[in-house]
XYZ file of C-alpha atoms in Angstrom:
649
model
C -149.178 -36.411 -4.314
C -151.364 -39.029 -3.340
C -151.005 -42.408 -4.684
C -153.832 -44.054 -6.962
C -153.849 -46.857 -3.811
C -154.921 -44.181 -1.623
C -157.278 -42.469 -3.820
C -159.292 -45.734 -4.331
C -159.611 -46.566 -0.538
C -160.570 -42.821 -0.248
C -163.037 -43.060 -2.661
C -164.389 -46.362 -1.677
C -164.567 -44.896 2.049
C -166.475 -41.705 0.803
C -168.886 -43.752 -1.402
C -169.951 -45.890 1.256
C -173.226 -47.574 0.204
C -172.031 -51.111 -0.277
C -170.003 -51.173 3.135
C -171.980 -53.592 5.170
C -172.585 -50.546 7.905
C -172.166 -47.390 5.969
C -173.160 -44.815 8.953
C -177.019 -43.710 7.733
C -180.168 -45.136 8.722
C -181.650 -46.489 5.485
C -182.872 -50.028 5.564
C -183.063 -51.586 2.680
C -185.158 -54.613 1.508
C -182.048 -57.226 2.624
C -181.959 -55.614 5.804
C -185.262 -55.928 7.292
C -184.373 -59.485 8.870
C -180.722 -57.995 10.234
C -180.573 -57.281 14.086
C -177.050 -56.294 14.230
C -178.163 -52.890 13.627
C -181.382 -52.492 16.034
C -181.500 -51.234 19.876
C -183.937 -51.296 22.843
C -186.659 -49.112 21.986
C -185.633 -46.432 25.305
C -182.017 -45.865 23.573
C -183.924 -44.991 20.245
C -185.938 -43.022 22.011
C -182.946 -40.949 23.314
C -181.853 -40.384 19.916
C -184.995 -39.302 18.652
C -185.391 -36.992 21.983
C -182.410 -34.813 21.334
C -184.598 -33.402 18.981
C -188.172 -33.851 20.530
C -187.062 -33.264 24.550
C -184.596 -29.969 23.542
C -187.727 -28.242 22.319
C -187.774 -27.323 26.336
C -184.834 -24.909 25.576
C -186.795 -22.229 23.763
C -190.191 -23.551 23.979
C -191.485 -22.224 27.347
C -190.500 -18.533 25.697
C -191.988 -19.048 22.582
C -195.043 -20.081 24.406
C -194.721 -16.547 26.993
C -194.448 -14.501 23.854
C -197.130 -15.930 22.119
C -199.871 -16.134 24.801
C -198.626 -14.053 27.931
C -200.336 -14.770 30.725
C -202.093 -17.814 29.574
C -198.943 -19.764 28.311
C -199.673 -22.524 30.768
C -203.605 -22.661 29.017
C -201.935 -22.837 25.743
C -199.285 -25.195 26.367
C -202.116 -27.415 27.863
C -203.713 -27.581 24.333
C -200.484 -28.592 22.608
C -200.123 -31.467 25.431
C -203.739 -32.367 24.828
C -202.792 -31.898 20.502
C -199.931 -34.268 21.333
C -201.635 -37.143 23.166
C -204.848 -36.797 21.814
C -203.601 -36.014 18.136
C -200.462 -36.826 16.930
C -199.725 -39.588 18.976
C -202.350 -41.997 17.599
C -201.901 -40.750 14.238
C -198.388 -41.723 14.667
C -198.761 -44.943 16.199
C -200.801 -45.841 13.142
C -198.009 -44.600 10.612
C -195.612 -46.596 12.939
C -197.996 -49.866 11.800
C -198.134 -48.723 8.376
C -194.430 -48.248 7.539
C -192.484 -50.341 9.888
C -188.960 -49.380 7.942
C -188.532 -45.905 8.335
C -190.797 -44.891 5.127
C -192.633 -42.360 7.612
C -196.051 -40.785 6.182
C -194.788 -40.136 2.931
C -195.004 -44.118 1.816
C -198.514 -44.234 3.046
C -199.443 -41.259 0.963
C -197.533 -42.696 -2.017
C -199.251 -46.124 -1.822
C -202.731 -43.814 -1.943
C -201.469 -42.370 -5.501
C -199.677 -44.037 -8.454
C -197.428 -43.773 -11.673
C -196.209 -40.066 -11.491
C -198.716 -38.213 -9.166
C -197.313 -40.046 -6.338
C -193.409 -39.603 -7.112
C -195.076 -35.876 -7.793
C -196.345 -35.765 -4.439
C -193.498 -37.564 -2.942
C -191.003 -34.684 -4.158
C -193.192 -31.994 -2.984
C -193.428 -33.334 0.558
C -189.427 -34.013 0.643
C -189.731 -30.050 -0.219
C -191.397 -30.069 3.712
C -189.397 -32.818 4.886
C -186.023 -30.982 3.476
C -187.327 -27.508 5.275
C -188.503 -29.387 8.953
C -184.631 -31.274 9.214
C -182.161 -28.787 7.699
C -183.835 -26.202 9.649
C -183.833 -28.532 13.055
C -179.807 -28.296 12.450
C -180.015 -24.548 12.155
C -182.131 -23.682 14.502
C -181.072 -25.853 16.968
C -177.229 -25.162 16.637
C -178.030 -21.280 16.892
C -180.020 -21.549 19.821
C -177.110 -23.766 21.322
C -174.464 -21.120 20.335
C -177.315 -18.131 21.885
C -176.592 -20.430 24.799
C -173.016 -20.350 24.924
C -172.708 -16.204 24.457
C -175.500 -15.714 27.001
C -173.750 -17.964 30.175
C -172.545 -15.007 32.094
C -169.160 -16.892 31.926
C -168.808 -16.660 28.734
C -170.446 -13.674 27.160
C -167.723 -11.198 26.959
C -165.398 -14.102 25.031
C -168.248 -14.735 22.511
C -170.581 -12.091 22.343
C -171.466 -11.173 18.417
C -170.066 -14.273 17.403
C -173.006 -16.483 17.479
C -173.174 -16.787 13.847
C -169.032 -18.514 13.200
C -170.389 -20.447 16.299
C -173.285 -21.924 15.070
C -170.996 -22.630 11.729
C -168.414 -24.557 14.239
C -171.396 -26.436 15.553
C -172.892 -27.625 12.108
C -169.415 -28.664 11.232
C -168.567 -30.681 14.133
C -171.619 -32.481 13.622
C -170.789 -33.097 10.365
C -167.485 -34.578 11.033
C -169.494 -36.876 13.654
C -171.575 -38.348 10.451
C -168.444 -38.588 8.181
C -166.344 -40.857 11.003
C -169.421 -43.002 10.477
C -171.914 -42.307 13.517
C -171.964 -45.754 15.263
C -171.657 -44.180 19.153
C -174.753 -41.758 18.228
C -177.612 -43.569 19.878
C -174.817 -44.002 23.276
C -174.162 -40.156 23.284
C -178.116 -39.345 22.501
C -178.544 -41.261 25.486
C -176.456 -39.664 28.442
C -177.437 -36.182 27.046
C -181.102 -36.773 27.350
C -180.598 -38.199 30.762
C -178.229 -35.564 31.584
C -180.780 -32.800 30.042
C -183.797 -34.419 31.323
C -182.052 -34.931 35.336
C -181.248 -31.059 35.319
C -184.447 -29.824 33.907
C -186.291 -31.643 36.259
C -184.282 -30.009 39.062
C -184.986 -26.741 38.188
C -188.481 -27.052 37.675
C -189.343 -28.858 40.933
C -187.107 -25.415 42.129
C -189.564 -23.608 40.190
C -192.176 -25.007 41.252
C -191.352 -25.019 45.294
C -190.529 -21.376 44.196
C -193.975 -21.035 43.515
C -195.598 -23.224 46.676
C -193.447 -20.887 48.898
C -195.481 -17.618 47.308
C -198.585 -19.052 46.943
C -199.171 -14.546 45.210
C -197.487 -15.577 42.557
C -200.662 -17.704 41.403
C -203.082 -15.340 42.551
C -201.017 -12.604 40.442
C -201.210 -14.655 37.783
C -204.669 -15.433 37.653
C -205.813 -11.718 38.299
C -203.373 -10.602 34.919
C -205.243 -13.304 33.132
C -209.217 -12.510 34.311
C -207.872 -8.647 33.620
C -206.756 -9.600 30.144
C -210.077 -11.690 29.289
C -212.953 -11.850 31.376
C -215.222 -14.748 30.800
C -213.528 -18.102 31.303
C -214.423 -18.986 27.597
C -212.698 -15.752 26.302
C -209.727 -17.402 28.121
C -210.085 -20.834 26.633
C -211.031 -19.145 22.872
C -207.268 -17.183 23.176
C -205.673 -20.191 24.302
C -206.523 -22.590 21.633
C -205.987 -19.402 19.170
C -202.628 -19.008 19.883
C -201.825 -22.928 19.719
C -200.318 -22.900 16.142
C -197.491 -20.249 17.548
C -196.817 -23.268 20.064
C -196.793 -26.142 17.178
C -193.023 -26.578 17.969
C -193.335 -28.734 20.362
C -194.916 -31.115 18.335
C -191.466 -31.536 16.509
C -189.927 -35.102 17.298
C -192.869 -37.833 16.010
C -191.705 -37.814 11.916
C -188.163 -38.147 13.198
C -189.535 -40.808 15.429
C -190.769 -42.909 12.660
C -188.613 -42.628 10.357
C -185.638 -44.527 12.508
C -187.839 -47.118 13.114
C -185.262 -49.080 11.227
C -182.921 -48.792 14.113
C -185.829 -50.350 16.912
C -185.179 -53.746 17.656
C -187.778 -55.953 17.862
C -188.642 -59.824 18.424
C -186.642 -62.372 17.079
C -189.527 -64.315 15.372
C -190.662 -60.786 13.642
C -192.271 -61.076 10.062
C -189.341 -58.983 7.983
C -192.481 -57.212 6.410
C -194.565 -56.444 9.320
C -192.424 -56.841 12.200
C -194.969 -57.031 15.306
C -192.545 -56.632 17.559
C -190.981 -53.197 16.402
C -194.013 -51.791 15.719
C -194.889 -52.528 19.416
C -191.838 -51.575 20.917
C -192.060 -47.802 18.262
C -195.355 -47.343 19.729
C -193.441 -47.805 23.230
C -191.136 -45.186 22.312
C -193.599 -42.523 21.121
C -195.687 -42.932 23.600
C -193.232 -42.600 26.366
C -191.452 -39.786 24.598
C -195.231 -37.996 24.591
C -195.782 -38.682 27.935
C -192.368 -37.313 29.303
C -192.610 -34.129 27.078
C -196.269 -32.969 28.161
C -195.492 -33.233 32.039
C -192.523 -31.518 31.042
C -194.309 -29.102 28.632
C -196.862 -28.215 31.235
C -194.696 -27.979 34.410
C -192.054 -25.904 32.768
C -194.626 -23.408 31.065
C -196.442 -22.835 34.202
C -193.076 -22.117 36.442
C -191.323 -19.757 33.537
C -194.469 -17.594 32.985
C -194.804 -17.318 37.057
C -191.207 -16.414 37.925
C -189.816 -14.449 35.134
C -190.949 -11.129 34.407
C -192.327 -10.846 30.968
C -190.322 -8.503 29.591
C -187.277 -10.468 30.052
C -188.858 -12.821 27.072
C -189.040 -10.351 24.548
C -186.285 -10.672 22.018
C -182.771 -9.641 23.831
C -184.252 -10.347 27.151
C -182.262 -12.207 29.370
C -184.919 -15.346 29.261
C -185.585 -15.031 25.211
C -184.825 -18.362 23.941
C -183.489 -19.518 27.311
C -186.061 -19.563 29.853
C -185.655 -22.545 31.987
C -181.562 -21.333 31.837
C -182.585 -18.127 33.397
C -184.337 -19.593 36.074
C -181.620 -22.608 36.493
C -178.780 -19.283 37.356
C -181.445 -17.083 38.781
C -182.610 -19.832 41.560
C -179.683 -21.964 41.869
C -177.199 -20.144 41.170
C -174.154 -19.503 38.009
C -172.776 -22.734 38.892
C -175.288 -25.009 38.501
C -176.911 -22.728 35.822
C -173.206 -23.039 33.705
C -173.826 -26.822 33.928
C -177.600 -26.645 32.871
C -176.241 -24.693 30.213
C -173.621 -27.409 28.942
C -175.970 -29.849 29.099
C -178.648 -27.656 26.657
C -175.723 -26.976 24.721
C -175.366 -30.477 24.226
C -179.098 -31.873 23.704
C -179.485 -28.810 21.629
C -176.758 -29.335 19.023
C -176.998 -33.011 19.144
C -181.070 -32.501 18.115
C -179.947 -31.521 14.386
C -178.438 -35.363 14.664
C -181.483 -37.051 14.566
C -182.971 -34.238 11.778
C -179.667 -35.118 9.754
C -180.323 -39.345 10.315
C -183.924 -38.738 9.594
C -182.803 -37.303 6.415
C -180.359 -39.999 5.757
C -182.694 -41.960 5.755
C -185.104 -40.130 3.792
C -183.173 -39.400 0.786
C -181.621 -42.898 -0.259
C -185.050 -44.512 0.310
C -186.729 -42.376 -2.183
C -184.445 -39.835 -4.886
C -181.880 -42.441 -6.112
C -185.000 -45.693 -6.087
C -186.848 -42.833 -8.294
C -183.569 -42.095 -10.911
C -184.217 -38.894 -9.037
C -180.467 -38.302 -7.659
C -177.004 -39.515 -8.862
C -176.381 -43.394 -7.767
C -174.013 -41.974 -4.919
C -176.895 -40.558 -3.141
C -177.118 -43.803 -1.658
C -174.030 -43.038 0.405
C -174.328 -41.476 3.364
C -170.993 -39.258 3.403
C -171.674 -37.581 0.305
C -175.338 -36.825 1.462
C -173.665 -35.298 4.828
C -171.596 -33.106 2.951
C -173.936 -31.685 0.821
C -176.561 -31.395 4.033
C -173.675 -29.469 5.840
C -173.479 -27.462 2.823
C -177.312 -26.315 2.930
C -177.311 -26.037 6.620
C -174.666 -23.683 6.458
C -175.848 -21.404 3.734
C -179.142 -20.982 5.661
C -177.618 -20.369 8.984
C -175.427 -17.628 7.080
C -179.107 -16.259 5.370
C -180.516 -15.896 9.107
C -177.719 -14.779 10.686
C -178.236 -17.795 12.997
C -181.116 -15.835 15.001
C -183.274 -18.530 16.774
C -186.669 -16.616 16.186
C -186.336 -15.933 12.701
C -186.269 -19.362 11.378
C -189.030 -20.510 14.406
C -191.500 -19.681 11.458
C -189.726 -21.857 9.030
C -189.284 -24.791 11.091
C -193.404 -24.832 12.278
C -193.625 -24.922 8.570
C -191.485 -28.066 7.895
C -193.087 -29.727 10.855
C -196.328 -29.128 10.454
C -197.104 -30.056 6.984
C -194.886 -33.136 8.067
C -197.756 -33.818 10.067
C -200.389 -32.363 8.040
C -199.773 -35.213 5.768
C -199.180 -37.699 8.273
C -202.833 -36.536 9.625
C -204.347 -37.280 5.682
C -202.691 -40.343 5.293
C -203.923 -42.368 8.194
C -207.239 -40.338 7.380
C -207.462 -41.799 3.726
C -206.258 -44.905 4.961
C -208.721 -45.379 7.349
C -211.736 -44.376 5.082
C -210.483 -46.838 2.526
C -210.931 -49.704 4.697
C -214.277 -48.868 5.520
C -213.445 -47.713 9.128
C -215.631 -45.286 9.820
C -215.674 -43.957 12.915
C -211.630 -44.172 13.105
C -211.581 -42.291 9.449
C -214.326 -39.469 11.325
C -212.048 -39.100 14.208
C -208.808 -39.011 12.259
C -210.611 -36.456 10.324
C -211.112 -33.729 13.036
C -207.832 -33.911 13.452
C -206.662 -33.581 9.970
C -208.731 -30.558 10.418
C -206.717 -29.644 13.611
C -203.557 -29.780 11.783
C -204.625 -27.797 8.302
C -205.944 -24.748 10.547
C -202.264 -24.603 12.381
C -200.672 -24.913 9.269
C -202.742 -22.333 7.132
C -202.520 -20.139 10.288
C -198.174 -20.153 10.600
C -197.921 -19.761 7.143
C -200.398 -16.684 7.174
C -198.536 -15.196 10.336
C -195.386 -16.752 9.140
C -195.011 -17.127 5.340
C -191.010 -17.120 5.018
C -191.179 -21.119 6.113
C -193.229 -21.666 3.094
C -190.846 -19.291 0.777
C -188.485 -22.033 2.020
C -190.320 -24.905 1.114
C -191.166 -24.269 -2.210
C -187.286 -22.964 -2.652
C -186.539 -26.769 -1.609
C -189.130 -27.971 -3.469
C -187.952 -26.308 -7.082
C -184.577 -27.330 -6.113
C -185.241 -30.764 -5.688
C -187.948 -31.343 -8.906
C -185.098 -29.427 -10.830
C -182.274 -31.566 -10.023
C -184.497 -34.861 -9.814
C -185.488 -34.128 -13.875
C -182.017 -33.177 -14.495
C -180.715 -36.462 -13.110
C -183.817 -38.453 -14.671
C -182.559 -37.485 -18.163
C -178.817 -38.055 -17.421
C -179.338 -41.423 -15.836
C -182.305 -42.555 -18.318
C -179.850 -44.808 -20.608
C -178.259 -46.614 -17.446
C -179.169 -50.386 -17.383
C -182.108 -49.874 -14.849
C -182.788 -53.622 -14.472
C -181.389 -55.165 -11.259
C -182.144 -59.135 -12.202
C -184.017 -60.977 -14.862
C -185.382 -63.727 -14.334
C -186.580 -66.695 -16.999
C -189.503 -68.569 -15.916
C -189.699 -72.106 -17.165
C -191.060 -72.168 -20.280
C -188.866 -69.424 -21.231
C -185.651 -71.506 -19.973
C -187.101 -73.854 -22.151
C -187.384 -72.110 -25.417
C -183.747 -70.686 -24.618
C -182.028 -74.044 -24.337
C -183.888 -75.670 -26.996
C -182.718 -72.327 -29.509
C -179.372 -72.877 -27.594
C -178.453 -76.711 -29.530
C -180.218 -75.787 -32.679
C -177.743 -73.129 -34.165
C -176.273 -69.991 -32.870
C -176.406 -66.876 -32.864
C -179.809 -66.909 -31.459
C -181.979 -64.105 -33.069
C -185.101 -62.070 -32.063
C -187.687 -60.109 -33.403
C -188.300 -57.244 -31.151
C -192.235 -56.907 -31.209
C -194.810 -54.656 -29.657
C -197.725 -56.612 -28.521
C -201.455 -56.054 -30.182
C -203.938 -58.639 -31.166
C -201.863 -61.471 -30.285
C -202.374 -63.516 -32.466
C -201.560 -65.757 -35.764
C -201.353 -63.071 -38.127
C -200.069 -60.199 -36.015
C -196.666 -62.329 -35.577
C -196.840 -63.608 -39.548
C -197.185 -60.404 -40.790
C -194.382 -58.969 -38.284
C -192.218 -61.849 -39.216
C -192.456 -61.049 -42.773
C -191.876 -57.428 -42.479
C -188.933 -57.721 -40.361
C -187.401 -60.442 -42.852
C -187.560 -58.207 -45.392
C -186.258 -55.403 -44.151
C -182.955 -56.993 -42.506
C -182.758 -59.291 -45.362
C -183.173 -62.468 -42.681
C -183.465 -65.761 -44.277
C -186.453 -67.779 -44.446
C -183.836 -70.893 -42.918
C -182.903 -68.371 -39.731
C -185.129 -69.360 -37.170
C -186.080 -66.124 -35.379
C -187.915 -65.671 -31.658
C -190.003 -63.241 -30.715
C -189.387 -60.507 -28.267
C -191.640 -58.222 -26.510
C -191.438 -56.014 -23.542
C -194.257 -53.931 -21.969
C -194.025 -50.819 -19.449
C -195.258 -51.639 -15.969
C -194.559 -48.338 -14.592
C -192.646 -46.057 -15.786
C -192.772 -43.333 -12.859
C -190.210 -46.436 -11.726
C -186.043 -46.142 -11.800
C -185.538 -49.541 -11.584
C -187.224 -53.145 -11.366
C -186.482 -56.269 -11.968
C -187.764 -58.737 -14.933
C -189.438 -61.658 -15.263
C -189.357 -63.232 -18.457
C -192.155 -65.948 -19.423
C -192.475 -68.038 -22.681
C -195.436 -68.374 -24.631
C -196.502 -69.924 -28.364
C -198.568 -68.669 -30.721
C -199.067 -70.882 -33.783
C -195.429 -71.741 -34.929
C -194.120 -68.830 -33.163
C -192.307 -68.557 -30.005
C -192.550 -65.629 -27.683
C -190.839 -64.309 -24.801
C -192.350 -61.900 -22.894
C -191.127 -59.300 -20.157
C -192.394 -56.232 -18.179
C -190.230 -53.172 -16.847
C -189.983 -49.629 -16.531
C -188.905 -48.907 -20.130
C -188.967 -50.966 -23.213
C -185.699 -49.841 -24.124
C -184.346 -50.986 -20.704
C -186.080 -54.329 -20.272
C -185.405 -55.597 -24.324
C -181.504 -54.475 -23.199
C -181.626 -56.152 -19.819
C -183.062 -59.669 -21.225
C -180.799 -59.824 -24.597
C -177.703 -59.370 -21.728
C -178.990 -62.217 -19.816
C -179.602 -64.102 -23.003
C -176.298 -63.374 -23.957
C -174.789 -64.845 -20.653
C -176.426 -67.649 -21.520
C -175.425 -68.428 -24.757
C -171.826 -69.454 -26.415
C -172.016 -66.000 -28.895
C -174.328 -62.580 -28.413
C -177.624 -62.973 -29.395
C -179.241 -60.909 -32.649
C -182.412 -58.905 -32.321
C -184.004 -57.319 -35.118
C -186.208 -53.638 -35.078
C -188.000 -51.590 -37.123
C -187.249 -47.509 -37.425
C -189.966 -45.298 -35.097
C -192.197 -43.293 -37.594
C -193.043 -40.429 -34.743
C -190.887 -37.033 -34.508
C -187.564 -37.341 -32.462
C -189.002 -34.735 -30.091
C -192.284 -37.089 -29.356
C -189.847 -40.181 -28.990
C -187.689 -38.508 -26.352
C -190.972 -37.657 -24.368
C -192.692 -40.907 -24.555
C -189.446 -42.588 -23.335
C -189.086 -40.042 -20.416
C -192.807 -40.092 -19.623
C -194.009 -43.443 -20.613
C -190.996 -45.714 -21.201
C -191.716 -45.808 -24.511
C -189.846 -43.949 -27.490
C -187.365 -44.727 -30.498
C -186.568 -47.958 -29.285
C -183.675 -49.246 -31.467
C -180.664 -46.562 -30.935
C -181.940 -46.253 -27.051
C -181.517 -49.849 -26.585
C -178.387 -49.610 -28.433
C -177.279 -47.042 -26.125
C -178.163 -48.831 -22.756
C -176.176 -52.087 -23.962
C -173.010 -49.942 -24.783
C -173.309 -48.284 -21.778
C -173.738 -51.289 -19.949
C -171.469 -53.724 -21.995
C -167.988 -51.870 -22.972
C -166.634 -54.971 -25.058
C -168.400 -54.602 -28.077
C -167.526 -58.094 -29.209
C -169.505 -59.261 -26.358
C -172.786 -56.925 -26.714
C -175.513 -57.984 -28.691
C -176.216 -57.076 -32.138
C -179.037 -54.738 -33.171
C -180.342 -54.353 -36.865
C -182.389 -52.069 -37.768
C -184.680 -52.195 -41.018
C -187.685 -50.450 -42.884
């Protein structure tokens, strides 16, 4: 049995939120001026690149399926896509949300009130899709790797799909010991990755200077296949949405901007110098990806016979592998195959920090996910979970979930693309806004086009999408009565009227009003209804009370309370999220105040219980009196120390 000792220190290690380094990648708002967390921009970059840079494992194939012959023309649009498209749209989100928001805040600050949580949930429906399935996909192609080294295939073969399992899981176990070594490992696998690939390229490519037929083959199969030079540029920048997965790595990119570290005299709310030094990292990681992109496309579609791409080839999924033990033999292709092993599994680390990150900065802020979504070990269980169930649904086969992960990616980007768009046009810049709009365009033809060729990825994405709106109302509603208020604060005047009440007779009481006219007679008339209701004395000097919604799409905000008079009334006033919450948050702060809990008198709702519950869901609004009762008990167990609510009329 274990001890109730040992159960606490379990639990407090599993719910790890408040620990001062809890393992994920959310920054929150008392960590922006931290540096014991940050890292030179090139080890960030290595993180990010196990996801961006391992794209080489399968993407020269997917590109020699897709386009044949012209690969190498294709692949040169998605390098020109990359640094012509998505990397200046990134480096603007990169200057737009400088702690790890990504696109999503700057589409959020474009909406308000519900259609932007609305709009939020749907695109962590996209987001939820591009990461999970980075884990997947990349852990199966890893484990393809593994049963295909000619060293290993007889051992493994048919067993890809307890492999990939093994793989999720280990990673998993990384994220629940806490993480801290990840950028340190993402960093000698890149450079490990990158060395080797690099080898066997320039191999391929003095392959290819030594048979200088090889290009003249090539370029008679492509003039064969289309004859005018434009009929060969048309088919080439047709088939670039089947190659939109090597635009994968510039969301993740973003998002663990938290972990850049920048100059010591940065502004915690626009930090100049980790913008600069994320713009360093994207564009570096762009740069190193399209030579690669390029160089590998052209000496995989020259050397390997095209049939050995098609699905159970030797070179499906693998290509650069079968050229590393084709041209330099098993040995050195066994240790090019370790290595992509390793970037490739390690890539669903940076989709599972990205989403780490993600989920704390936006469900829980929203009331959207239990409080312990904040934690990072929980999330990483339940992550594990999903990753696992949708390995198990694709029997871990690389190119069936190729579809789904274009999906995720490129409506990551999509909306990246209309942010900086609507951003742009809103401050009157033009030409940038024009420019930013062609690409938009770019990115809404490659999307509409994978999810016509490819609609299971969007199947997916709504699946996420209905799970997470149906457990984000479900936890709204449980967590509505929580105390939502984080600190209330009394502005002078307010202090004020609270010490003065505080030496002229206790308990202090309230009249809980809901502002109109504001003026003489609306707080008379109130003052005499309320009197006569709760049978208060004319000789019990009563304050007035009034809260007001600010939003109410918000979880959680905190209060300011300010003091004002109208004729011989006083009134404190106080904005929240809910009325309920805020009146229940201030009488609590009153009551630390003061030597006894204060009083505060309502009036009974006239609307239908079923209207009430809405309004207060929906507009923070509602029966106020038993919800406000129910917050305080919630939030104040001792009943002798709550305050007292009456309730009249």
């Amino acid at each position: 049995m274990i001890d109730l000792e040992t159960r606490r220190r379990l639990r407090q290690w599993f719910l790890d939120a408040d620990e001062p380094e809890p393992g994920g990648y959310y920054e929150g708002e008392q960590d922006a001026q931290r540096e014991d967390h940050v890292q030179p921009w090139w080890r960030v970059m290595c993180l990010t690149g196990v996801d961006y840079f391992s794209t080489l494992g399968y993407q020269p194939g997917i590109a020699a399926l897709a386009a044949g012959a012209l690969a190498p023309l294709a692949t040169l649009v998605l390098v020109l896509v990359t640094l012509f498209g998505a990397l200046p749209m990134y480096r603007r989100v990169a200057h737009e949300s400088p702690h790890g928001d990504g696109s999503l805040s700057m589409l959020q600050r474009l909406l308000a009130y519900w259609p932007s949580k609305l709009l939020v949930l749907s695109l962590l429906g996209f987001v939820a899709t591009g990461f999970i399935i980075t884990i997947t996909l990349s852990a199966a192609d890893a484990s393809a790797h593994m049963v295909e080294n000619p060293f290993l295939h007889d051992v493994l073969a048919g067993k890809q799909v307890p492999l990939t399992l093994g793989l999720i899981a280990l990673l998993a176990a990384i994220f629940l010991k806490g993480f801290k070594e990840a950028i340190g490992v993402a960093v000698v696998l890149v450079a490990v990755y990158l060395g080797l690939s690099a080898v066997v390229i320039a191999k391929g490519l003095t392959e290819v200077v030594a048979h200088p037929s090889l290009l003249g083959d090539w370029s008679s199969t492509m003039a064969l296949e289309h004859s005018a030079p434009w009929g060969i540029i048309g088919a080439s920048l047709l088939v670039f949405p089947a190659l939109a997965l090597g635009l994968s790595g510039f969301e993740t990119g973003v998002v663990v901007m938290p972990l850049v570290k920048g100059d010591r005299d940065d502004d915690p709310d626009q930090p100049a110098g980790r913008i600069r030094n994320a713009r360093k990292l994207l564009t570096t990681a762009a740069l190193v990806m399209s030579v690669l992109l390029i160089t590998s496309s052209l000496v995989t579609t020259l050397l390997i016979p095209a049939k050995e791409f098609q699905p159970g080839g030797a070179a499906s999924g693998r290509a650069l592998a079968y050229l590393a033990h084709a041209h330099l033999g098993d040995l050195f292709g066994t240790a090019y195959d370790a290595a992509t092993i390793g970037i490739l599994w390690f890539a669903g680390a940076s989709a599972m920090a990205g989403l780490l990150n993600i989920v704390p900065r936006y469900l829980p802020r929203y009331g959207m996910a239990p409080d312990w979504a904040r934690s990072t070990r929980p999330l990483v269980v339940v992550l594990t979970l999903v990753a696992a169930a949708v390995t198990i649904a694709f029997g871990a086969r690389v190119d069936e979930q190729a579809g789904a992960y274009a999906t995720g990616v490129l409506a990551l980007m999509l909306s990246a693309a209309v942010a900086v768009f609507m951003t742009e046009l809103r401050r009157g810049h033009r030409r940038t806004a024009a420019y930013f709009a062609v690409i938009s365009l770019v990115f809404v033809y490659t999307f509409l086009d994978t999810v016509l060729a490819r609609p299971e990825g969007l199947y997916i994405a709504l699946l996420f999408i209905a799970l997470i709106l149906s457990f984000s109302v479900a936890s709204r509603i449980s967590r509505s009565t929580e105390l939502r208020v984080g600190t209330v604060v009394f502005d002078d005047a307010a202090s004020d009227v609270l010490s003065y009440a505080r030496e002229h007779g206790q308990p202090l009481r309230f009249i809980a009003n809901k502002l109109n006219a504001g003026d003489t007679a609306e707080y008379e008339e109130k003052d005499l209804e309320v009197r006569l209701d709760n049978h208060l004395r004319g000789w019990q000097t009563a304050i007035f009370l009034e809260a007001h919604v600010t939003d109410p799409s918000d979880f959680t905000s905190p209060v300011t309370v300010t003091a004002v008079r109208v004729g011989r009334h006083h009134i404190l006033r106080a904005g929240g999220t809910s009325v309920p919450n805020v009146l229940a948050a201030v009488l609590l702060a009153i009551r630390d105040r003061m030597p006894t809990p204060p009083h505060v008198y309502f009036e009974w709702s006239e609307r239908p219980p079923g209207a009430n519950v809405l309004r207060f869901l929906l507009a923070g609004e509602g029966d106020v009196p038993p919800l406000t009762h129910e917050i305080l008990r919630r939030a104040e167990p001792d009943a002798a120390r709550r305050p007292i609510l009456h309730v009249g009329g």
